[in-house]
PDB file of C-alpha atoms in Angstrom:
ATOM      1  CA  MET A   1      99.930 162.720  94.372  1.00  0.00           C
ATOM      2  CA  GLU A   2     100.454 158.983  94.814  1.00  0.00           C
ATOM      3  CA  GLN A   3     104.053 157.854  94.838  1.00  0.00           C
ATOM      4  CA  ALA A   4     105.487 155.285  92.437  1.00  0.00           C
ATOM      5  CA  ASN A   5     106.025 151.859  93.959  1.00  0.00           C
ATOM      6  CA  GLN A   6     109.453 151.434  92.476  1.00  0.00           C
ATOM      7  CA  ILE A   7     112.064 153.953  91.351  1.00  0.00           C
ATOM      8  CA  GLN A   8     114.305 153.118  88.435  1.00  0.00           C
ATOM      9  CA  ALA A   9     117.167 155.020  86.884  1.00  0.00           C
ATOM     10  CA  PRO A  10     116.476 156.939  83.660  1.00  0.00           C
ATOM     11  CA  GLN A  11     117.449 154.968  80.605  1.00  0.00           C
ATOM     12  CA  ASP A  12     117.501 155.167  76.835  1.00  0.00           C
ATOM     13  CA  LEU A  13     113.876 154.469  75.960  1.00  0.00           C
ATOM     14  CA  ASP A  14     114.266 154.706  72.181  1.00  0.00           C
ATOM     15  CA  ARG A  15     111.647 157.429  72.142  1.00  0.00           C
ATOM     16  CA  PRO A  16     110.062 157.547  68.681  1.00  0.00           C
ATOM     17  CA  ILE A  17     111.162 160.291  66.325  1.00  0.00           C
ATOM     18  CA  ILE A  18     108.129 161.828  64.628  1.00  0.00           C
ATOM     19  CA  PRO A  19     107.578 164.948  62.482  1.00  0.00           C
ATOM     20  CA  ASN A  20     107.056 168.152  64.446  1.00  0.00           C
ATOM     21  CA  GLY A  21     103.435 168.810  65.247  1.00  0.00           C
ATOM     22  CA  SER A  22     102.249 165.351  64.220  1.00  0.00           C
ATOM     23  CA  HIS A  23     101.590 163.834  67.645  1.00  0.00           C
ATOM     24  CA  PRO A  24      97.873 163.548  68.522  1.00  0.00           C
ATOM     25  CA  ILE A  25      98.476 165.783  71.552  1.00  0.00           C
ATOM     26  CA  GLU A  26      99.561 168.453  69.058  1.00  0.00           C
ATOM     27  CA  THR A  27      96.827 167.846  66.489  1.00  0.00           C
ATOM     28  CA  GLY A  28      93.999 167.114  68.920  1.00  0.00           C
ATOM     29  CA  ARG A  29      92.943 164.176  66.754  1.00  0.00           C
ATOM     30  CA  TYR A  30      92.385 161.465  69.304  1.00  0.00           C
ATOM     31  CA  LEU A  31      89.662 160.110  71.531  1.00  0.00           C
ATOM     32  CA  LEU A  32      89.925 158.170  74.750  1.00  0.00           C
ATOM     33  CA  ALA A  33      87.277 155.753  76.008  1.00  0.00           C
ATOM     34  CA  THR A  34      85.879 157.608  79.026  1.00  0.00           C
ATOM     35  CA  ASN A  35      83.167 156.522  81.452  1.00  0.00           C
ATOM     36  CA  GLU A  36      80.647 158.649  79.585  1.00  0.00           C
ATOM     37  CA  ILE A  37      81.504 157.152  76.212  1.00  0.00           C
ATOM     38  CA  GLN A  38      81.007 153.702  77.716  1.00  0.00           C
ATOM     39  CA  LYS A  39      77.572 154.753  79.024  1.00  0.00           C
ATOM     40  CA  LEU A  40      76.666 156.160  75.625  1.00  0.00           C
ATOM     41  CA  TYR A  41      77.866 152.996  73.912  1.00  0.00           C
ATOM     42  CA  PHE A  42      75.622 150.825  76.111  1.00  0.00           C
ATOM     43  CA  LYS A  43      72.628 153.094  75.427  1.00  0.00           C
ATOM     44  CA  ILE A  44      73.165 152.981  71.668  1.00  0.00           C
ATOM     45  CA  GLN A  45      73.725 149.241  71.850  1.00  0.00           C
ATOM     46  CA  GLN A  46      70.400 148.879  73.675  1.00  0.00           C
ATOM     47  CA  CYS A  47      68.597 150.957  71.055  1.00  0.00           C
ATOM     48  CA  LEU A  48      70.072 148.961  68.184  1.00  0.00           C
ATOM     49  CA  ASN A  49      69.449 145.578  69.796  1.00  0.00           C
ATOM     50  CA  ASN A  50      65.810 146.513  70.378  1.00  0.00           C
ATOM     51  CA  ARG A  51      65.481 148.198  66.967  1.00  0.00           C
ATOM     52  CA  PHE A  52      64.209 151.439  68.435  1.00  0.00           C
ATOM     53  CA  PRO A  53      63.424 153.960  65.640  1.00  0.00           C
ATOM     54  CA  GLY A  54      65.226 156.839  67.295  1.00  0.00           C
ATOM     55  CA  ALA A  55      66.648 158.511  70.378  1.00  0.00           C
ATOM     56  CA  ILE A  56      67.837 161.881  71.653  1.00  0.00           C
ATOM     57  CA  ILE A  57      71.440 162.245  72.857  1.00  0.00           C
ATOM     58  CA  TYR A  58      71.784 165.650  74.479  1.00  0.00           C
ATOM     59  CA  GLY A  59      74.166 167.640  76.653  1.00  0.00           C
ATOM     60  CA  ARG A  60      75.717 171.032  77.134  1.00  0.00           C
ATOM     61  CA  PRO A  61      78.299 172.319  74.619  1.00  0.00           C
ATOM     62  CA  ARG A  62      81.968 171.237  74.675  1.00  0.00           C
ATOM     63  CA  LEU A  63      81.319 167.889  76.341  1.00  0.00           C
ATOM     64  CA  GLY A  64      82.781 165.918  73.443  1.00  0.00           C
ATOM     65  CA  LYS A  65      79.509 164.559  72.038  1.00  0.00           C
ATOM     66  CA  THR A  66      80.559 164.920  68.408  1.00  0.00           C
ATOM     67  CA  ARG A  67      83.924 163.233  68.888  1.00  0.00           C
ATOM     68  CA  ALA A  68      82.325 160.458  70.912  1.00  0.00           C
ATOM     69  CA  ILE A  69      79.754 159.781  68.196  1.00  0.00           C
ATOM     70  CA  LYS A  70      82.387 159.749  65.453  1.00  0.00           C
ATOM     71  CA  TYR A  71      84.373 157.237  67.512  1.00  0.00           C
ATOM     72  CA  LEU A  72      81.335 155.007  68.003  1.00  0.00           C
ATOM     73  CA  THR A  73      80.408 155.085  64.306  1.00  0.00           C
ATOM     74  CA  HIS A  74      83.738 153.375  63.650  1.00  0.00           C
ATOM     75  CA  ILE A  75      83.489 150.636  66.287  1.00  0.00           C
ATOM     76  CA  LEU A  76      79.772 149.795  66.176  1.00  0.00           C
ATOM     77  CA  PRO A  77      79.906 148.100  62.737  1.00  0.00           C
ATOM     78  CA  ASN A  78      82.349 145.582  64.208  1.00  0.00           C
ATOM     79  CA  GLU A  79      79.752 144.397  66.703  1.00  0.00           C
ATOM     80  CA  PHE A  80      76.761 144.687  64.378  1.00  0.00           C
ATOM     81  CA  GLU A  81      78.380 142.942  61.400  1.00  0.00           C
ATOM     82  CA  GLY A  82      78.838 145.781  58.969  1.00  0.00           C
ATOM     83  CA  LEU A  83      75.680 147.693  59.890  1.00  0.00           C
ATOM     84  CA  PRO A  84      75.568 150.833  57.671  1.00  0.00           C
ATOM     85  CA  ILE A  85      76.088 153.787  60.020  1.00  0.00           C
ATOM     86  CA  TYR A  86      76.367 157.386  58.844  1.00  0.00           C
ATOM     87  CA  PHE A  87      77.335 160.593  60.606  1.00  0.00           C
ATOM     88  CA  ILE A  88      75.217 163.506  59.408  1.00  0.00           C
ATOM     89  CA  THR A  89      76.054 167.138  60.137  1.00  0.00           C
ATOM     90  CA  CYS A  90      72.962 169.294  60.489  1.00  0.00           C
ATOM     91  CA  ARG A  91      73.631 172.613  58.799  1.00  0.00           C
ATOM     92  CA  LYS A  92      71.929 175.780  59.971  1.00  0.00           C
ATOM     93  CA  TYR A  93      69.488 177.281  57.467  1.00  0.00           C
ATOM     94  CA  LYS A  94      67.068 180.107  58.146  1.00  0.00           C
ATOM     95  CA  ASN A  95      64.663 178.758  55.549  1.00  0.00           C
ATOM     96  CA  PRO A  96      64.861 174.958  55.065  1.00  0.00           C
ATOM     97  CA  ASN A  97      64.995 173.840  51.450  1.00  0.00           C
ATOM     98  CA  GLU A  98      64.104 170.290  50.456  1.00  0.00           C
ATOM     99  CA  ALA A  99      66.641 170.072  47.648  1.00  0.00           C
ATOM    100  CA  VAL A 100      69.428 171.352  49.899  1.00  0.00           C
ATOM    101  CA  PHE A 101      68.336 168.998  52.687  1.00  0.00           C
ATOM    102  CA  PHE A 102      68.693 165.890  50.533  1.00  0.00           C
ATOM    103  CA  GLU A 103      71.863 167.273  48.996  1.00  0.00           C
ATOM    104  CA  ASP A 104      73.394 167.546  52.473  1.00  0.00           C
ATOM    105  CA  LEU A 105      72.365 163.977  53.269  1.00  0.00           C
ATOM    106  CA  LEU A 106      73.838 162.676  50.022  1.00  0.00           C
ATOM    107  CA  ILE A 107      77.123 164.429  50.798  1.00  0.00           C
ATOM    108  CA  ASP A 108      77.344 163.028  54.312  1.00  0.00           C
ATOM    109  CA  VAL A 109      76.534 159.431  53.352  1.00  0.00           C
ATOM    110  CA  GLY A 110      79.288 159.638  50.739  1.00  0.00           C
ATOM    111  CA  HIS A 111      77.232 159.514  47.564  1.00  0.00           C
ATOM    112  CA  GLY A 112      79.188 160.393  44.445  1.00  0.00           C
ATOM    113  CA  ILE A 113      76.451 162.525  42.847  1.00  0.00           C
ATOM    114  CA  PRO A 114      74.996 164.822  45.518  1.00  0.00           C
ATOM    115  CA  PHE A 115      74.326 168.015  43.567  1.00  0.00           C
ATOM    116  CA  SER A 116      72.489 167.311  40.308  1.00  0.00           C
ATOM    117  CA  GLY A 117      68.718 167.191  39.962  1.00  0.00           C
ATOM    118  CA  LYS A 118      65.710 168.626  41.740  1.00  0.00           C
ATOM    119  CA  ALA A 119      64.567 167.701  45.246  1.00  0.00           C
ATOM    120  CA  ASN A 120      62.554 164.637  44.182  1.00  0.00           C
ATOM    121  CA  VAL A 121      65.492 163.311  42.156  1.00  0.00           C
ATOM    122  CA  LYS A 122      67.885 163.729  45.081  1.00  0.00           C
ATOM    123  CA  ARG A 123      65.375 162.065  47.388  1.00  0.00           C
ATOM    124  CA  GLN A 124      65.121 159.004  45.139  1.00  0.00           C
ATOM    125  CA  ARG A 125      68.890 158.885  44.727  1.00  0.00           C
ATOM    126  CA  LEU A 126      69.318 158.848  48.503  1.00  0.00           C
ATOM    127  CA  LEU A 127      66.674 156.161  48.960  1.00  0.00           C
ATOM    128  CA  LYS A 128      68.228 153.896  46.340  1.00  0.00           C
ATOM    129  CA  PHE A 129      71.634 154.341  47.947  1.00  0.00           C
ATOM    130  CA  LEU A 130      70.375 153.508  51.444  1.00  0.00           C
ATOM    131  CA  ILE A 131      68.385 150.507  50.237  1.00  0.00           C
ATOM    132  CA  GLN A 132      71.412 149.183  48.381  1.00  0.00           C
ATOM    133  CA  GLU A 133      73.646 149.672  51.450  1.00  0.00           C
ATOM    134  CA  ALA A 134      71.108 147.852  53.643  1.00  0.00           C
ATOM    135  CA  GLU A 135      70.922 144.966  51.157  1.00  0.00           C
ATOM    136  CA  VAL A 136      74.691 144.618  50.807  1.00  0.00           C
ATOM    137  CA  SER A 137      75.179 144.574  54.579  1.00  0.00           C
ATOM    138  CA  ARG A 138      72.368 142.000  54.969  1.00  0.00           C
ATOM    139  CA  GLN A 139      71.241 143.938  58.023  1.00  0.00           C
ATOM    140  CA  LYS A 140      68.169 145.390  56.311  1.00  0.00           C
ATOM    141  CA  ARG A 141      68.537 148.545  58.337  1.00  0.00           C
ATOM    142  CA  ILE A 142      70.276 151.912  58.352  1.00  0.00           C
ATOM    143  CA  VAL A 143      71.539 154.058  61.257  1.00  0.00           C
ATOM    144  CA  LEU A 144      71.891 157.841  61.076  1.00  0.00           C
ATOM    145  CA  PHE A 145      73.584 159.984  63.717  1.00  0.00           C
ATOM    146  CA  ILE A 146      72.461 163.574  63.126  1.00  0.00           C
ATOM    147  CA  ASP A 147      74.783 166.022  64.884  1.00  0.00           C
ATOM    148  CA  ASP A 148      73.623 169.502  65.993  1.00  0.00           C
ATOM    149  CA  ALA A 149      70.090 168.172  65.590  1.00  0.00           C
ATOM    150  CA  GLN A 150      68.662 171.104  67.566  1.00  0.00           C
ATOM    151  CA  ARG A 151      68.949 172.967  64.253  1.00  0.00           C
ATOM    152  CA  LEU A 152      66.305 170.806  62.595  1.00  0.00           C
ATOM    153  CA  HIS A 153      63.004 172.478  61.718  1.00  0.00           C
ATOM    154  CA  GLU A 154      59.642 170.750  61.929  1.00  0.00           C
ATOM    155  CA  ILE A 155      59.400 170.422  58.150  1.00  0.00           C
ATOM    156  CA  GLN A 156      62.776 168.644  58.071  1.00  0.00           C
ATOM    157  CA  TYR A 157      61.464 166.066  60.526  1.00  0.00           C
ATOM    158  CA  GLY A 158      58.683 165.519  58.009  1.00  0.00           C
ATOM    159  CA  TRP A 159      61.230 164.828  55.274  1.00  0.00           C
ATOM    160  CA  LEU A 160      63.020 162.381  57.586  1.00  0.00           C
ATOM    161  CA  MET A 161      59.725 160.601  58.204  1.00  0.00           C
ATOM    162  CA  ASP A 162      59.218 160.353  54.449  1.00  0.00           C
ATOM    163  CA  ILE A 163      62.592 158.611  54.148  1.00  0.00           C
ATOM    164  CA  ASN A 164      61.630 156.321  57.027  1.00  0.00           C
ATOM    165  CA  ASN A 165      58.345 155.388  55.386  1.00  0.00           C
ATOM    166  CA  GLU A 166      59.910 154.752  51.987  1.00  0.00           C
ATOM    167  CA  LEU A 167      62.610 152.547  53.482  1.00  0.00           C
ATOM    168  CA  ASP A 168      59.975 150.629  55.419  1.00  0.00           C
ATOM    169  CA  ARG A 169      58.165 149.832  52.136  1.00  0.00           C
ATOM    170  CA  PHE A 170      61.317 147.991  51.043  1.00  0.00           C
ATOM    171  CA  GLY A 171      61.708 146.179  54.357  1.00  0.00           C
ATOM    172  CA  VAL A 172      64.513 148.420  55.600  1.00  0.00           C
ATOM    173  CA  SER A 173      64.292 149.875  59.109  1.00  0.00           C
ATOM    174  CA  LEU A 174      65.807 153.246  59.979  1.00  0.00           C
ATOM    175  CA  THR A 175      67.223 154.283  63.377  1.00  0.00           C
ATOM    176  CA  VAL A 176      67.958 157.968  63.881  1.00  0.00           C
ATOM    177  CA  PHE A 177      70.011 159.290  66.789  1.00  0.00           C
ATOM    178  CA  LEU A 178      69.502 163.024  67.281  1.00  0.00           C
ATOM    179  CA  VAL A 179      72.640 164.481  68.866  1.00  0.00           C
ATOM    180  CA  GLY A 180      72.593 168.005  70.216  1.00  0.00           C
ATOM    181  CA  GLN A 181      72.052 170.406  73.063  1.00  0.00           C
ATOM    182  CA  GLN A 182      69.325 170.922  75.652  1.00  0.00           C
ATOM    183  CA  GLU A 183      67.158 172.566  72.991  1.00  0.00           C
ATOM    184  CA  LEU A 184      66.354 169.097  71.681  1.00  0.00           C
ATOM    185  CA  LEU A 185      64.308 168.430  74.817  1.00  0.00           C
ATOM    186  CA  ASP A 186      62.638 171.813  74.424  1.00  0.00           C
ATOM    187  CA  GLN A 187      61.697 170.901  70.850  1.00  0.00           C
ATOM    188  CA  ARG A 188      60.286 167.616  72.102  1.00  0.00           C
ATOM    189  CA  SER A 189      58.086 169.521  74.567  1.00  0.00           C
ATOM    190  CA  VAL A 190      56.847 171.788  71.771  1.00  0.00           C
ATOM    191  CA  PHE A 191      55.992 168.782  69.590  1.00  0.00           C
ATOM    192  CA  LEU A 192      54.035 167.326  72.517  1.00  0.00           C
ATOM    193  CA  GLU A 193      52.053 170.554  72.873  1.00  0.00           C
ATOM    194  CA  LEU A 194      51.377 170.638  69.130  1.00  0.00           C
ATOM    195  CA  GLY A 195      50.218 167.030  69.090  1.00  0.00           C
ATOM    196  CA  GLN A 196      53.100 165.908  66.852  1.00  0.00           C
ATOM    197  CA  ALA A 197      53.140 162.423  68.323  1.00  0.00           C
ATOM    198  CA  GLN A 198      54.429 160.937  65.065  1.00  0.00           C
ATOM    199  CA  ILE A 199      57.688 162.904  65.320  1.00  0.00           C
ATOM    200  CA  ILE A 200      58.223 161.961  68.959  1.00  0.00           C
ATOM    201  CA  GLY A 201      57.331 158.333  68.307  1.00  0.00           C
ATOM    202  CA  ARG A 202      59.790 158.066  65.422  1.00  0.00           C
ATOM    203  CA  PHE A 203      62.760 159.990  66.746  1.00  0.00           C
ATOM    204  CA  MET A 204      62.404 161.077  70.375  1.00  0.00           C
ATOM    205  CA  VAL A 205      61.056 158.285  72.584  1.00  0.00           C
ATOM    206  CA  GLN A 206      64.443 157.316  74.050  1.00  0.00           C
ATOM    207  CA  GLN A 207      66.704 159.900  75.711  1.00  0.00           C
ATOM    208  CA  HIS A 208      70.294 159.905  76.944  1.00  0.00           C
ATOM    209  CA  LYS A 209      72.032 162.764  78.727  1.00  0.00           C
ATOM    210  CA  PHE A 210      75.704 163.014  77.782  1.00  0.00           C
ATOM    211  CA  GLU A 211      77.846 164.417  80.590  1.00  0.00           C
ATOM    212  CA  GLY A 212      81.401 165.562  81.198  1.00  0.00           C
ATOM    213  CA  VAL A 213      83.729 164.646  84.046  1.00  0.00           C
ATOM    214  CA  CYS A 214      81.525 164.708  87.165  1.00  0.00           C
ATOM    215  CA  ASN A 215      83.342 162.658  89.801  1.00  0.00           C
ATOM    216  CA  ARG A 216      86.584 160.964  90.788  1.00  0.00           C
ATOM    217  CA  SER A 217      85.903 157.847  88.730  1.00  0.00           C
ATOM    218  CA  ASP A 218      85.384 159.936  85.595  1.00  0.00           C
ATOM    219  CA  MET A 219      88.607 161.861  86.226  1.00  0.00           C
ATOM    220  CA  TYR A 220      90.615 158.702  86.913  1.00  0.00           C
ATOM    221  CA  GLU A 221      89.447 156.922  83.758  1.00  0.00           C
ATOM    222  CA  CYS A 222      90.223 159.944  81.624  1.00  0.00           C
ATOM    223  CA  LEU A 223      93.748 160.355  83.027  1.00  0.00           C
ATOM    224  CA  LEU A 224      94.364 156.618  82.836  1.00  0.00           C
ATOM    225  CA  GLY A 225      93.543 156.788  79.152  1.00  0.00           C
ATOM    226  CA  TYR A 226      96.613 158.951  78.547  1.00  0.00           C
ATOM    227  CA  ASP A 227      98.745 156.524  80.541  1.00  0.00           C
ATOM    228  CA  GLU A 228      97.541 153.244  79.051  1.00  0.00           C
ATOM    229  CA  ASP A 229      94.759 153.376  76.480  1.00  0.00           C
ATOM    230  CA  CYS A 230      96.553 155.219  73.688  1.00  0.00           C
ATOM    231  CA  GLU A 231      99.662 154.697  71.621  1.00  0.00           C
ATOM    232  CA  PHE A 232     101.540 156.795  69.102  1.00  0.00           C
ATOM    233  CA  PRO A 233     103.100 155.919  66.764  1.00  0.00           C
ATOM    234  CA  ALA A 234     101.217 152.655  66.325  1.00  0.00           C
ATOM    235  CA  ASN A 235     102.976 149.622  67.818  1.00  0.00           C
ATOM    236  CA  SER A 236     105.638 151.833  69.433  1.00  0.00           C
ATOM    237  CA  GLY A 237     104.719 150.968  73.012  1.00  0.00           C
ATOM    238  CA  PHE A 238     104.582 154.674  73.842  1.00  0.00           C
ATOM    239  CA  SER A 239     101.401 155.938  75.437  1.00  0.00           C
ATOM    240  CA  PHE A 240     100.856 159.711  75.346  1.00  0.00           C
ATOM    241  CA  THR A 241     102.129 160.054  78.925  1.00  0.00           C
ATOM    242  CA  LYS A 242     105.190 157.936  78.234  1.00  0.00           C
ATOM    243  CA  TYR A 243     106.013 159.905  75.076  1.00  0.00           C
ATOM    244  CA  TYR A 244     106.060 163.258  76.875  1.00  0.00           C
ATOM    245  CA  PHE A 245     107.540 162.003  80.168  1.00  0.00           C
ATOM    246  CA  PRO A 246     109.720 159.046  79.047  1.00  0.00           C
ATOM    247  CA  ASP A 247     112.203 158.902  81.935  1.00  0.00           C
ATOM    248  CA  ALA A 248     109.651 159.889  84.564  1.00  0.00           C
ATOM    249  CA  PHE A 249     107.281 157.237  83.188  1.00  0.00           C
ATOM    250  CA  VAL A 250     109.902 154.531  83.848  1.00  0.00           C
ATOM    251  CA  ASN A 251     110.126 155.848  87.404  1.00  0.00           C
ATOM    252  CA  GLY A 252     106.390 155.550  87.972  1.00  0.00           C
ATOM    253  CA  PHE A 253     105.041 158.884  86.720  1.00  0.00           C
ATOM    254  CA  ARG A 254     101.377 158.522  85.720  1.00  0.00           C
ATOM    255  CA  LEU A 255      98.723 161.146  85.140  1.00  0.00           C
ATOM    256  CA  ALA A 256      96.215 158.899  86.901  1.00  0.00           C
ATOM    257  CA  ASN A 257      98.219 159.398  90.120  1.00  0.00           C
ATOM    258  CA  TYR A 258      97.050 163.028  90.105  1.00  0.00           C
ATOM    259  CA  THR A 259      93.348 162.145  90.185  1.00  0.00           C
ATOM    260  CA  ASP A 260      92.614 163.247  93.743  1.00  0.00           C
ATOM    261  CA  GLU A 261      94.820 166.318  93.515  1.00  0.00           C
ATOM    262  CA  LEU A 262      93.133 167.488  90.314  1.00  0.00           C
ATOM    263  CA  MET A 263      89.668 166.950  91.767  1.00  0.00           C
ATOM    264  CA  GLU A 264      90.676 169.096  94.746  1.00  0.00           C
ATOM    265  CA  ILE A 265      92.171 171.798  92.502  1.00  0.00           C
ATOM    266  CA  TYR A 266      89.092 171.997  90.286  1.00  0.00           C
ATOM    267  CA  THR A 267      86.843 172.125  93.355  1.00  0.00           C
ATOM    268  CA  GLU A 268      88.960 174.852  94.924  1.00  0.00           C
ATOM    269  CA  MET A 269      89.096 176.940  91.747  1.00  0.00           C
ATOM    270  CA  ARG A 270      85.333 176.653  91.304  1.00  0.00           C
ATOM    271  CA  ARG A 271      84.752 177.739  94.904  1.00  0.00           C
ATOM    272  CA  GLU A 272      87.096 180.725  94.552  1.00  0.00           C
ATOM    273  CA  ALA A 273      85.253 181.756  91.376  1.00  0.00           C
ATOM    274  CA  GLY A 274      81.906 181.564  93.162  1.00  0.00           C
ATOM    275  CA  LEU A 275      80.587 178.700  91.053  1.00  0.00           C
ATOM    276  CA  SER A 276      77.818 176.845  92.858  1.00  0.00           C
ATOM    277  CA  SER A 277      76.488 174.839  89.917  1.00  0.00           C
ATOM    278  CA  ARG A 278      76.804 171.063  89.733  1.00  0.00           C
ATOM    279  CA  PHE A 279      80.409 169.901  89.349  1.00  0.00           C
ATOM    280  CA  GLU A 280      81.050 169.040  85.694  1.00  0.00           C
ATOM    281  CA  ILE A 281      84.103 169.513  83.498  1.00  0.00           C
ATOM    282  CA  PRO A 282      83.435 169.415  79.753  1.00  0.00           C
ATOM    283  CA  MET A 283      85.991 167.169  78.085  1.00  0.00           C
ATOM    284  CA  GLN A 284      87.251 169.951  75.853  1.00  0.00           C
ATOM    285  CA  TYR A 285      88.510 171.933  78.833  1.00  0.00           C
ATOM    286  CA  LEU A 286      89.998 168.962  80.662  1.00  0.00           C
ATOM    287  CA  THR A 287      91.877 167.753  77.585  1.00  0.00           C
ATOM    288  CA  LEU A 288      93.184 171.275  76.954  1.00  0.00           C
ATOM    289  CA  ALA A 289      94.611 171.360  80.483  1.00  0.00           C
ATOM    290  CA  ILE A 290      96.187 167.919  80.146  1.00  0.00           C
ATOM    291  CA  GLU A 291      97.650 168.684  76.731  1.00  0.00           C
ATOM    292  CA  TYR A 292      99.120 171.912  78.089  1.00  0.00           C
ATOM    293  CA  ALA A 293     100.733 170.047  80.999  1.00  0.00           C
ATOM    294  CA  LEU A 294     102.183 167.332  78.760  1.00  0.00           C
ATOM    295  CA  LYS A 295     103.682 169.803  76.295  1.00  0.00           C
ATOM    296  CA  LYS A 296     104.906 172.445  78.762  1.00  0.00           C
ATOM    297  CA  TYR A 297     106.258 170.254  81.557  1.00  0.00           C
ATOM    298  CA  GLY A 298     107.268 167.134  79.609  1.00  0.00           C
ATOM    299  CA  VAL A 299     110.484 166.349  77.786  1.00  0.00           C
ATOM    300  CA  GLU A 300     109.738 168.795  74.970  1.00  0.00           C
ATOM    301  CA  GLY A 301     109.137 171.622  77.444  1.00  0.00           C
ATOM    302  CA  GLU A 302     110.637 172.067  80.891  1.00  0.00           C
ATOM    303  CA  ASP A 303     111.463 168.342  81.156  1.00  0.00           C
ATOM    304  CA  LEU A 304     110.225 167.911  84.720  1.00  0.00           C
ATOM    305  CA  SER A 305     109.814 164.654  86.610  1.00  0.00           C
ATOM    306  CA  SER A 306     106.503 165.674  88.204  1.00  0.00           C
ATOM    307  CA  ILE A 307     103.793 168.327  87.976  1.00  0.00           C
ATOM    308  CA  SER A 308     103.153 170.607  90.938  1.00  0.00           C
ATOM    309  CA  LYS A 309      99.827 171.995  92.134  1.00  0.00           C
ATOM    310  CA  THR A 310     100.782 175.467  90.889  1.00  0.00           C
ATOM    311  CA  GLN A 311     101.570 174.058  87.462  1.00  0.00           C
ATOM    312  CA  TRP A 312      98.235 172.236  87.301  1.00  0.00           C
ATOM    313  CA  ILE A 313      96.487 175.489  88.223  1.00  0.00           C
ATOM    314  CA  ASP A 314      98.319 177.195  85.355  1.00  0.00           C
ATOM    315  CA  ALA A 315      97.200 174.422  82.981  1.00  0.00           C
ATOM    316  CA  ILE A 316      93.568 174.677  84.080  1.00  0.00           C
ATOM    317  CA  THR A 317      93.695 178.457  83.809  1.00  0.00           C
ATOM    318  CA  TYR A 318      95.076 178.106  80.283  1.00  0.00           C
ATOM    319  CA  SER A 319      92.101 175.912  79.317  1.00  0.00           C
ATOM    320  CA  SER A 320      89.656 178.747  80.192  1.00  0.00           C
ATOM    321  CA  TYR A 321      87.415 176.306  82.063  1.00  0.00           C
ATOM    322  CA  ILE A 322      86.498 178.746  84.835  1.00  0.00           C
ATOM    323  CA  GLU A 323      85.705 181.546  82.363  1.00  0.00           C
ATOM    324  CA  SER A 324      83.481 179.176  80.423  1.00  0.00           C
ATOM    325  CA  GLU A 325      81.589 178.139  83.565  1.00  0.00           C
ATOM    326  CA  LEU A 326      81.132 181.746  84.620  1.00  0.00           C
ATOM    327  CA  TYR A 327      79.784 182.607  81.174  1.00  0.00           C
ATOM    328  CA  SER A 328      77.389 179.650  81.255  1.00  0.00           C
ATOM    329  CA  ALA A 329      76.076 180.784  84.629  1.00  0.00           C
ATOM    330  CA  ILE A 330      74.999 184.186  83.262  1.00  0.00           C
TER     331      ILE A 330
END
């Protein structure tokens, strides 16, 4: 661990008083701008600037794809001047139903009347809503992020193409980002074999692989996020690290200082477990380890001034990262 440049005496930091269980570290409701989110942002930005009709965003489970997309749906309209962007959750149905499909879309875009009427009525209601949103925004286009898109059936892609075609008749372009797991690429291969070029051309030409923490830079940026790129409560001046280690923070304690040590610990634990796959830590497991360390060893736990290697091992063990990797290797 790197040492602090300057040591100061503990002092009254006026640590915020908040309701029990309300801190984002307790609720899990937060997102930090990692290297991978930045890469994804640039890819989406490229697609939108070039008005590509669609793209695949894929990766293994637990990488944080869903949370990253939800974060980007909130910041992208700022750059693209109110561009209508919607986050769609793809439900799993054994037998796709057109009425249910458009009902789900109406729910996720926030329409006030999603349930009444037959399939054709719901379809027209959705189209009118999207056209109106495109007109109000003056962007003349709509963006859909469809999460768990590997659940889509071929017939549902046909319904999406119908929406695309209808919007195009009114001068509104549609961009669809399919977000999901590796199966999305397998589906693309099947569509190629079946000669379904229209599906690939509309939704699957562009691809982006979403990854977890793969190297030192990724680890450093993630840890630095807890030290600097977050604040709770708002305008309090307390990052997550400072909130849980207030006195130690004044004396130079930073999670980012543990970057090299954590990389070594993860590498060592993977080697001991016999894991030979490519080094990658899904964000869910890294954040679980960090949250455990903040809560257990910070001021609300053991109130330590530093975190030892043994304690980091305990935190990583608690996250079940190694068990998850072993299961994935089966």
